[in-house]
Coordinates of C-alpha atoms in Angstrom, one line a residue:
M1 CA -35.3 -35.4 -27.1
T2 CA -32.4 -35.7 -29.6
S3 CA -34.5 -38.1 -31.6
T4 CA -37.4 -35.8 -31.6
T5 CA -35.4 -32.8 -32.9
A6 CA -33.8 -35.0 -35.6
K7 CA -37.2 -36.2 -36.8
A8 CA -38.6 -32.7 -37.0
D9 CA -35.6 -31.5 -39.0
G10 CA -36.5 -30.8 -42.6
D11 CA -40.2 -30.4 -42.0
L12 CA -41.3 -28.5 -45.0
R13 CA -44.5 -27.3 -43.3
I14 CA -42.4 -24.8 -41.3
A15 CA -41.0 -23.1 -44.4
L16 CA -44.4 -23.3 -46.1
L17 CA -46.1 -21.5 -43.2
L18 CA -43.4 -18.9 -42.8
G19 CA -43.7 -18.2 -46.5
I20 CA -47.4 -17.8 -46.3
A21 CA -47.0 -15.4 -43.3
N22 CA -44.5 -13.3 -45.3
W23 CA -46.8 -13.1 -48.3
F24 CA -49.8 -12.2 -46.1
L25 CA -47.9 -9.6 -44.2
F26 CA -46.9 -7.9 -47.4
L27 CA -50.6 -7.8 -48.6
D28 CA -51.8 -6.6 -45.2
H29 CA -49.3 -3.7 -45.2
I30 CA -50.8 -2.3 -48.4
P31 CA -53.8 -0.1 -47.2
H32 CA -57.1 -0.5 -49.0
N33 CA -55.9 -3.3 -51.2
V34 CA -58.6 -5.6 -52.4
V35 CA -56.2 -8.6 -52.6
G36 CA -55.6 -8.2 -48.9
A37 CA -59.1 -9.5 -48.4
L38 CA -57.7 -13.0 -49.0
T39 CA -55.4 -12.9 -46.0
M40 CA -56.0 -14.7 -42.6
R41 CA -57.2 -11.7 -40.7
N42 CA -60.3 -11.4 -42.8
F43 CA -61.4 -14.9 -42.0
G44 CA -61.1 -15.0 -38.2
F45 CA -59.6 -13.5 -35.1
S46 CA -56.0 -14.3 -35.8
G47 CA -53.8 -13.1 -38.6
A48 CA -50.4 -13.4 -40.4
T49 CA -48.6 -12.0 -37.4
D50 CA -49.9 -14.8 -35.2
L51 CA -48.7 -17.3 -37.7
F52 CA -45.3 -15.7 -38.1
V53 CA -44.6 -15.6 -34.3
F54 CA -45.9 -19.1 -33.6
V55 CA -44.0 -20.8 -36.4
G56 CA -41.0 -18.7 -35.7
G57 CA -41.0 -19.9 -32.1
Y58 CA -41.4 -23.5 -33.3
A59 CA -38.5 -23.2 -35.8
V60 CA -35.9 -21.4 -33.7
T61 CA -36.6 -23.5 -30.6
L62 CA -36.1 -26.7 -32.7
I63 CA -32.8 -25.4 -34.1
Y64 CA -31.3 -24.2 -30.8
A65 CA -32.6 -27.0 -28.7
R66 CA -30.9 -29.5 -31.0
M67 CA -27.7 -27.4 -30.8
T68 CA -27.9 -27.4 -27.0
L69 CA -28.2 -31.2 -26.9
E70 CA -25.4 -31.7 -29.4
R71 CA -22.9 -29.0 -28.5
G72 CA -23.9 -27.6 -25.1
F73 CA -26.0 -24.7 -23.8
L74 CA -23.2 -22.2 -23.9
V75 CA -22.6 -22.7 -27.6
A76 CA -26.3 -22.5 -28.3
A77 CA -26.7 -19.3 -26.3
T78 CA -23.8 -17.6 -28.2
R79 CA -25.4 -18.6 -31.5
I80 CA -28.7 -17.2 -30.4
F81 CA -27.2 -13.9 -29.5
K82 CA -25.3 -13.9 -32.8
R83 CA -28.7 -14.3 -34.6
V84 CA -30.2 -11.5 -32.4
W85 CA -27.4 -9.2 -33.6
Q86 CA -28.1 -10.1 -37.2
L87 CA -31.8 -9.4 -36.7
Y88 CA -30.9 -6.1 -34.9
A89 CA -28.5 -5.0 -37.7
A90 CA -31.2 -5.8 -40.3
Y91 CA -33.7 -3.8 -38.3
I92 CA -31.4 -0.7 -38.0
V93 CA -30.5 -0.7 -41.7
L94 CA -34.2 -1.2 -42.7
F95 CA -35.3 1.5 -40.2
V96 CA -32.9 4.1 -41.5
I97 CA -33.4 3.5 -45.2
Y98 CA -37.2 3.0 -44.8
V99 CA -37.7 6.3 -42.9
E100 CA -35.4 8.2 -45.3
L101 CA -37.2 6.8 -48.3
I102 CA -40.6 7.8 -47.0
S103 CA -39.4 11.3 -46.1
Y104 CA -37.8 11.7 -49.6
V105 CA -40.9 10.5 -51.4
A106 CA -43.2 12.7 -49.2
T107 CA -41.2 15.8 -50.1
R108 CA -41.0 14.9 -53.8
T109 CA -44.6 14.0 -54.4
A110 CA -48.0 15.4 -53.7
A111 CA -48.5 12.9 -50.9
P112 CA -47.3 14.5 -47.6
E113 CA -49.9 12.6 -45.6
I114 CA -47.7 9.5 -45.7
I115 CA -45.4 11.1 -43.1
S116 CA -48.1 10.7 -40.4
E117 CA -49.6 7.6 -42.0
F118 CA -46.3 5.7 -41.6
N119 CA -45.7 7.2 -38.2
I120 CA -42.4 9.0 -38.9
T121 CA -43.5 12.6 -38.0
G122 CA -41.0 12.5 -35.1
F123 CA -38.2 11.7 -37.5
I124 CA -39.0 14.9 -39.6
D125 CA -39.1 17.1 -36.5
H126 CA -36.3 15.6 -34.5
P127 CA -34.2 13.3 -36.8
I128 CA -31.2 12.7 -34.5
R129 CA -33.4 12.1 -31.4
T130 CA -35.6 9.7 -33.3
L131 CA -32.7 7.9 -34.7
I132 CA -31.3 7.3 -31.2
Y133 CA -34.6 6.0 -30.0
G134 CA -34.7 3.8 -33.1
L135 CA -31.4 2.3 -32.0
F136 CA -33.1 1.3 -28.8
L137 CA -36.1 -0.1 -30.6
Q138 CA -38.4 2.6 -29.2
A139 CA -39.3 4.4 -32.5
K140 CA -42.1 2.6 -34.3
P141 CA -42.5 3.4 -38.0
L142 CA -45.3 1.5 -39.6
N143 CA -44.8 -2.2 -40.7
L144 CA -41.6 -2.8 -38.7
D145 CA -43.4 -4.0 -35.6
V146 CA -43.1 -7.7 -36.4
L147 CA -39.3 -7.6 -36.8
Q148 CA -39.1 -5.4 -33.6
L149 CA -41.1 -8.0 -31.7
T150 CA -39.0 -10.9 -33.1
I151 CA -35.8 -9.3 -31.8
A152 CA -37.2 -8.9 -28.4
L153 CA -38.4 -12.5 -28.3
M154 CA -35.1 -13.9 -29.6
A155 CA -33.2 -12.1 -27.0
F156 CA -34.8 -14.3 -24.4
Q157 CA -34.6 -17.5 -26.4
P158 CA -31.7 -19.0 -24.3
I159 CA -34.0 -18.9 -21.3
I160 CA -36.9 -20.4 -23.3
V161 CA -34.8 -23.2 -24.8
F162 CA -33.3 -24.1 -21.4
G163 CA -36.8 -24.1 -19.8
L164 CA -38.5 -26.1 -22.6
L165 CA -35.7 -28.7 -22.5
Y166 CA -35.7 -29.4 -18.8
V167 CA -39.0 -28.0 -17.3
P168 CA -41.3 -27.7 -20.4
N169 CA -44.7 -27.6 -18.7
A170 CA -43.4 -25.2 -16.0
T171 CA -42.0 -23.0 -18.7
V172 CA -45.4 -22.8 -20.4
V173 CA -47.1 -22.0 -17.1
A174 CA -44.6 -19.2 -16.5
S175 CA -45.3 -17.9 -20.0
V176 CA -49.1 -17.9 -19.4
T177 CA -48.5 -16.1 -16.1
L178 CA -46.5 -13.4 -17.8
Y179 CA -49.2 -13.1 -20.5
A180 CA -51.9 -12.6 -17.9
A181 CA -49.7 -10.1 -16.0
G182 CA -49.0 -8.2 -19.2
R183 CA -52.8 -7.9 -19.9
L184 CA -54.0 -7.2 -16.4
L185 CA -51.2 -4.9 -15.3
D186 CA -50.8 -3.1 -18.6
W187 CA -47.1 -4.1 -18.9
N188 CA -45.6 -3.0 -22.2
L189 CA -42.4 -1.3 -23.6
S190 CA -42.6 2.4 -24.2
S191 CA -42.2 4.0 -27.7
Y192 CA -41.0 7.4 -28.9
P193 CA -42.5 10.0 -29.1
Y194 CA -45.5 8.5 -27.2
G195 CA -47.4 5.3 -26.5
D196 CA -46.2 1.7 -26.3
W197 CA -45.1 -1.0 -28.8
Y198 CA -47.7 -2.0 -31.3
L199 CA -47.2 -5.7 -30.3
N200 CA -46.8 -6.1 -26.6
P201 CA -43.9 -8.6 -26.1
F202 CA -45.1 -9.5 -22.6
C203 CA -48.2 -10.9 -24.3
W204 CA -47.0 -12.1 -27.7
Q205 CA -44.3 -14.2 -26.1
L206 CA -47.0 -16.8 -25.2
L207 CA -47.5 -17.8 -28.9
F208 CA -43.7 -17.9 -29.3
V209 CA -43.3 -20.2 -26.3
M210 CA -46.3 -22.4 -27.3
G211 CA -44.7 -22.9 -30.7
G212 CA -41.4 -23.9 -29.1
W213 CA -43.3 -26.3 -26.7
L214 CA -45.1 -28.0 -29.6
A215 CA -41.7 -28.4 -31.4
L216 CA -40.0 -30.1 -28.5
I217 CA -42.8 -31.8 -26.5
G218 CA -45.5 -32.2 -29.1
A219 CA -44.2 -35.7 -30.1
R220 CA -44.6 -36.9 -26.5
Y221 CA -48.4 -36.1 -26.7
A222 CA -48.7 -37.1 -30.4
P223 CA -50.9 -40.2 -29.7
A224 CA -53.3 -38.1 -27.6
I225 CA -53.4 -35.3 -30.2
R226 CA -54.1 -37.7 -33.0
A227 CA -56.9 -39.3 -31.0
M228 CA -58.4 -35.9 -30.5
Q229 CA -58.1 -35.0 -34.2
A230 CA -59.7 -38.3 -35.1
A231 CA -62.8 -37.5 -33.0
P232 CA -65.6 -36.1 -35.2
A233 CA -67.1 -34.2 -32.4
L234 CA -63.9 -32.2 -31.7
R235 CA -63.4 -31.5 -35.3
A236 CA -67.0 -30.3 -35.6
M237 CA -66.5 -28.0 -32.5
A238 CA -63.3 -26.6 -34.1
L239 CA -65.1 -25.9 -37.4
L240 CA -68.0 -24.2 -35.5
Y241 CA -65.6 -21.9 -33.7
L242 CA -63.9 -21.0 -37.0
L243 CA -67.3 -20.3 -38.5
F244 CA -68.2 -18.2 -35.4
A245 CA -65.0 -16.2 -35.8
L246 CA -65.6 -15.7 -39.5
T247 CA -69.2 -14.4 -38.7
I248 CA -68.0 -11.9 -36.1
V249 CA -65.2 -10.6 -38.3
S250 CA -67.6 -10.2 -41.2
I251 CA -70.2 -8.4 -39.1
S252 CA -67.6 -6.0 -37.8
D253 CA -67.1 -4.7 -41.4
I254 CA -70.9 -3.8 -41.5
P255 CA -71.7 -1.1 -39.0
A256 CA -75.4 -1.7 -39.1
L257 CA -74.9 -5.4 -38.1
A258 CA -72.2 -4.6 -35.6
Q259 CA -74.6 -2.3 -33.7
M260 CA -77.1 -5.2 -33.4
M261 CA -74.7 -7.4 -31.5
P262 CA -75.1 -7.6 -27.7
S263 CA -72.9 -4.9 -26.1
G264 CA -71.0 -7.4 -23.9
L265 CA -70.1 -9.6 -26.8
S266 CA -69.1 -6.8 -29.1
D267 CA -66.9 -5.2 -26.4
V268 CA -65.0 -8.4 -26.1
L269 CA -64.8 -9.6 -29.7
L270 CA -64.9 -6.7 -32.1
P271 CA -61.7 -4.8 -31.0
N272 CA -59.8 -8.1 -31.6
D273 CA -57.0 -6.6 -29.4
R274 CA -54.0 -7.0 -31.6
E275 CA -51.6 -5.2 -29.3
E276 CA -52.1 -7.6 -26.3
I277 CA -53.3 -10.6 -28.4
A278 CA -56.7 -11.4 -26.8
P279 CA -57.4 -14.9 -25.5
H280 CA -60.1 -15.6 -28.2
R281 CA -57.5 -14.7 -30.8
I282 CA -55.0 -17.2 -29.4
L283 CA -57.8 -19.8 -29.2
H284 CA -58.7 -19.2 -32.9
F285 CA -55.1 -19.7 -33.9
L286 CA -54.8 -22.9 -31.8
V287 CA -57.9 -24.3 -33.5
L288 CA -56.4 -23.5 -36.9
T289 CA -53.2 -25.4 -35.8
F290 CA -55.3 -28.3 -34.6
L291 CA -57.0 -28.7 -38.0
F292 CA -54.0 -27.8 -40.1
S293 CA -51.8 -30.5 -38.5
W294 CA -54.6 -33.0 -39.1
L295 CA -55.2 -32.0 -42.8
V296 CA -51.5 -31.5 -43.7
P297 CA -49.3 -34.2 -42.1
R298 CA -45.5 -34.0 -42.2
D299 CA -45.3 -36.4 -45.2
W300 CA -48.0 -34.7 -47.2
E301 CA -47.0 -35.4 -50.8
Y302 CA -47.9 -32.0 -52.2
L303 CA -45.3 -30.3 -50.0
R304 CA -42.7 -31.2 -52.8
S305 CA -45.0 -30.1 -55.6
P306 CA -43.5 -27.3 -57.9
A307 CA -46.5 -25.1 -57.2
L308 CA -45.6 -24.7 -53.5
Q309 CA -41.8 -24.3 -53.9
P310 CA -41.9 -20.5 -54.3
I311 CA -43.8 -20.2 -51.0
I312 CA -41.4 -22.6 -49.3
K313 CA -38.4 -20.8 -50.6
C314 CA -39.8 -17.5 -49.2
G315 CA -40.1 -19.3 -45.8
E316 CA -36.6 -20.6 -45.9
E317 CA -35.2 -17.1 -46.5
W318 CA -37.8 -15.3 -44.4
L319 CA -35.6 -12.4 -43.1
A320 CA -34.6 -11.2 -46.6
V321 CA -38.1 -11.7 -47.8
F322 CA -39.6 -9.8 -44.9
C323 CA -37.3 -6.8 -45.4
A324 CA -38.0 -6.8 -49.1
G325 CA -41.7 -7.0 -48.3
V326 CA -41.6 -3.8 -46.2
F327 CA -40.1 -1.8 -49.0
L328 CA -42.4 -3.4 -51.6
S329 CA -45.5 -2.7 -49.6
F330 CA -44.6 1.0 -49.4
A331 CA -43.9 1.1 -53.1
A332 CA -47.2 -0.6 -53.8
H333 CA -49.0 1.9 -51.6
L334 CA -47.3 4.8 -53.3
I335 CA -48.2 3.5 -56.8
L336 CA -51.8 3.2 -55.7
I337 CA -52.2 6.6 -54.1
T338 CA -50.4 8.4 -57.0
G339 CA -52.4 6.8 -59.8
P340 CA -55.8 5.4 -60.7
Y341 CA -57.1 3.3 -57.7
S342 CA -58.5 0.6 -59.9
L343 CA -59.0 -3.1 -59.1
A344 CA -56.6 -4.1 -61.9
R345 CA -53.9 -1.8 -60.5
Q346 CA -54.3 -3.3 -57.0
V347 CA -54.1 -6.9 -58.3
A348 CA -51.1 -6.0 -60.4
V349 CA -49.0 -4.4 -57.6
S350 CA -49.9 -7.3 -55.3
I351 CA -48.8 -9.9 -57.8
A352 CA -45.7 -7.9 -58.8
G353 CA -44.7 -7.6 -55.1
I354 CA -45.1 -11.3 -54.4
A355 CA -43.1 -12.1 -57.5
A356 CA -40.3 -9.7 -56.4
M357 CA -40.2 -11.2 -52.9
T358 CA -39.9 -14.7 -54.4
A359 CA -37.1 -13.5 -56.7
V360 CA -35.3 -12.2 -53.6
A361 CA -35.7 -15.5 -51.8
Y362 CA -34.3 -17.5 -54.8
Y363 CA -31.4 -15.1 -55.2
V364 CA -30.5 -15.2 -51.5
S365 CA -30.7 -19.0 -51.5
W366 CA -28.5 -19.2 -54.7
S367 CA -26.0 -16.7 -53.2
K368 CA -25.7 -18.9 -50.0
Q369 CA -25.0 -21.9 -52.2
Q370 CA -22.2 -20.1 -54.0
D371 CA -20.6 -19.0 -50.7
G372 CA -20.6 -22.6 -49.5
K373 CA -18.8 -23.9 -52.5
S374 CA -15.1 -24.4 -52.2
A375 CA -13.0 -22.4 -54.6
V376 CA -10.2 -25.0 -54.3
A377 CA -12.4 -27.8 -55.3
H378 CA -13.5 -26.1 -58.5
S379 CA -10.0 -24.9 -59.5

């Protein structure tokens, strides 16, 4: 296991996929943005959130499993909770500034509808109460749901790491059982002032755990996985399912065609069930993972090409980039609703936002390097 975690260390595909997820989340958070048509959710059942959660589970499990093996479970658990606290602090700061910014903009511009659009009506009516519920992760302003989910999943990461290290298959079975219970029994966490979490943690934990399982146990089954990927029939089946998903998603955007679908099929597939992550959505993402790992091996030469470095850097500094993306998506939306809603304007704010997120990533990376330098050594 120590050898497996050591080999996986430095896999640039992890940062690449986290960077792509951050860029796609930013574009998806800008309503009615034509550039958002290029993101994952428009080509199949799964989307950027699925990618973010799965790769996040892969990355953090790899990090803390290696720490457990080298320094003990107690040390790893304390480092996990330290990271949870950092994520929670980032969420609270982001929540307060984000809600205050939206409120201020709504009162200063002719766009009061953004109060309800960004789900902060409760903050306007009962600010103190909403702030208290926000401290307990029960308020749910728009676009903070992914970070909220990540905090909840990371809080149980010690159990996940321990289980995947010592009883990996049983841990996955327990995760599948919890997923099924969450869907069948309608388990979820409540939100203020009404409803439940946008992303049900009892269901989404399955992708997180599956990512961790692949990080630690995938090497054990690597020969079998490679044999499956080498089979033309399996690759053809995977491509057919992706084509099927693309067709269904495309039809859902055309009401006339959607009504022609058999009622049973449309009831199952068209809602896409983002809150509780439907089984066909998980299957779609696993098929994408199957083909991606075949097309892009760990030693893929283009991973070090200059063209991919901005995306990889955004993946390496994913937390700062995500927080910046939340504000930038709001700013982009505000620019679009207060001016000409032209194609050129949508493209411009999308490119500018991604450029700003990339600048944030490079600055944070540079700042960390400066903190790590010894003042004595350079005196």
